[in-house]
CSV table of C-alpha atoms in Angstrom, one decimal:
chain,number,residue,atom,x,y,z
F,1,UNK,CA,-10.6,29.2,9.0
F,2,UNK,CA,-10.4,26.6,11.8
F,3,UNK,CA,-8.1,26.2,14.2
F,4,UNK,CA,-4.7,24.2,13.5
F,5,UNK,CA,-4.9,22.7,17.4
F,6,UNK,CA,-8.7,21.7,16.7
F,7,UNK,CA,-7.3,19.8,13.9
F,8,UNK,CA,-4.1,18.5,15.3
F,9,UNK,CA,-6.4,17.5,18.4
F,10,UNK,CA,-8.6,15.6,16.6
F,11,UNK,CA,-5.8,13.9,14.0
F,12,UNK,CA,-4.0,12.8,17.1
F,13,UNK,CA,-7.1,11.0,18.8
F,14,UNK,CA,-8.3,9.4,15.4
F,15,UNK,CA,-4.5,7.8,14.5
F,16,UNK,CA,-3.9,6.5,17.5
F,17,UNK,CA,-7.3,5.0,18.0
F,18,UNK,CA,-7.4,3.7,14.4
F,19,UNK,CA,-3.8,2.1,15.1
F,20,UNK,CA,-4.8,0.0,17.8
F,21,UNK,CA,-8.0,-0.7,15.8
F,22,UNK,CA,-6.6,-1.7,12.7
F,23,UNK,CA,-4.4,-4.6,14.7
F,24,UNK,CA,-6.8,-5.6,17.2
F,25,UNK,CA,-8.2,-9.3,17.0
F,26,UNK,CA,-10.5,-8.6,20.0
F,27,UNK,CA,-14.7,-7.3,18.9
F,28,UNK,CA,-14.8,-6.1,22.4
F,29,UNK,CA,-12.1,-3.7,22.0
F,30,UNK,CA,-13.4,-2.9,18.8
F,31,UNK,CA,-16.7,-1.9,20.3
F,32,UNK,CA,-15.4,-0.1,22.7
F,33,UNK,CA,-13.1,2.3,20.1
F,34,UNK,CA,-15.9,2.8,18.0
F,35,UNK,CA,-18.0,3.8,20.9
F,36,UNK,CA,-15.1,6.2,21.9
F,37,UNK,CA,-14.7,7.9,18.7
F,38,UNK,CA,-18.8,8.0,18.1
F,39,UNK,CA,-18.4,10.4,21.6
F,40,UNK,CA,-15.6,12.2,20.0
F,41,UNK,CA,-17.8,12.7,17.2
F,42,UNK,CA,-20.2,14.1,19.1
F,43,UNK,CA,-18.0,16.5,20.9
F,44,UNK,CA,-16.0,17.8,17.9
F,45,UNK,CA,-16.5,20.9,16.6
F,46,UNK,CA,-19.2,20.7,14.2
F,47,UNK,CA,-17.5,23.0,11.5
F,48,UNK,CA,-14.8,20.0,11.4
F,49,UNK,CA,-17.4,17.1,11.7
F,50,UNK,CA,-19.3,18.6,8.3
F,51,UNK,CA,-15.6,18.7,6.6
F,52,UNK,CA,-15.0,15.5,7.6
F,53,UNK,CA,-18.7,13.8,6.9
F,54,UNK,CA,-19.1,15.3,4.0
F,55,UNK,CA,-22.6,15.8,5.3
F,56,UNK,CA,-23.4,12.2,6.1
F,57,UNK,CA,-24.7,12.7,9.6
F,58,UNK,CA,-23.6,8.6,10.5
F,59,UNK,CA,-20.1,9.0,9.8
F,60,UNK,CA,-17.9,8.0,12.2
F,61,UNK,CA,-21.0,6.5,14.2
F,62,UNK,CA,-22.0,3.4,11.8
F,63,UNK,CA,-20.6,0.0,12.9
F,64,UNK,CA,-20.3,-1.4,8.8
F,65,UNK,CA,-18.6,1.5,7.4
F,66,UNK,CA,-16.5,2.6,10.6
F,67,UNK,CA,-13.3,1.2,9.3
F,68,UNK,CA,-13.2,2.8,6.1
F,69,UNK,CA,-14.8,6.6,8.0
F,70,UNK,CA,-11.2,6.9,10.3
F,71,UNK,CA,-9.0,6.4,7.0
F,72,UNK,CA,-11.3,8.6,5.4
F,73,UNK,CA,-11.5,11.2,8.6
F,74,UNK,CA,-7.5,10.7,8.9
F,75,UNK,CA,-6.6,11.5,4.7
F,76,UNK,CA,-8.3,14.7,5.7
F,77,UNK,CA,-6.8,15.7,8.4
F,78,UNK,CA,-3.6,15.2,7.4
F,79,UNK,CA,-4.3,17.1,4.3
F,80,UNK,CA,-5.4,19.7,6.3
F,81,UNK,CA,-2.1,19.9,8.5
F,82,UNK,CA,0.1,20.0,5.3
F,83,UNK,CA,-1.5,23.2,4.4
């Protein structure tokens, strides 16, 4: 079982980064909270990166389907906090 704060932790980071995202008008912005959350990828604990990815190892890291991954990520993760 992992850790409720792992998951909290990383719910927290991906709402409010996909909040500001979702509104933003500015690419450079957008760049730089993809970039952000590609790190965050990489740091995450890789037990909750394979839940999330579903074993697609460019999720959360591909500029085309980026908007779509943090909904995706965020369903998860808040189905994992009702539980």
């Amino acid at each position: 079982m992992m850790d409720k704060h792992t998951i909290e932790s990383a719910y927290c980071f991906l709402h409010q980064k996909q909040r500001v995202y979702q509104y933003s008008t500015l690419d450079w912005q957008k760049d730089d909270i993809e970039y952000a959350i590609e790190n965050y990828a990489d740091s995450m604990s890789p037990e909750l990166y394979e839940l999330l990815s579903e074993g697609r190892n460019d999720f959360l890291r591909n500029h085309t389907t980026f908007p779509e991954d943090i909904v995706k990520a965020l369903d998860k993760l808040e189905g994992m906090l009702d539980k």
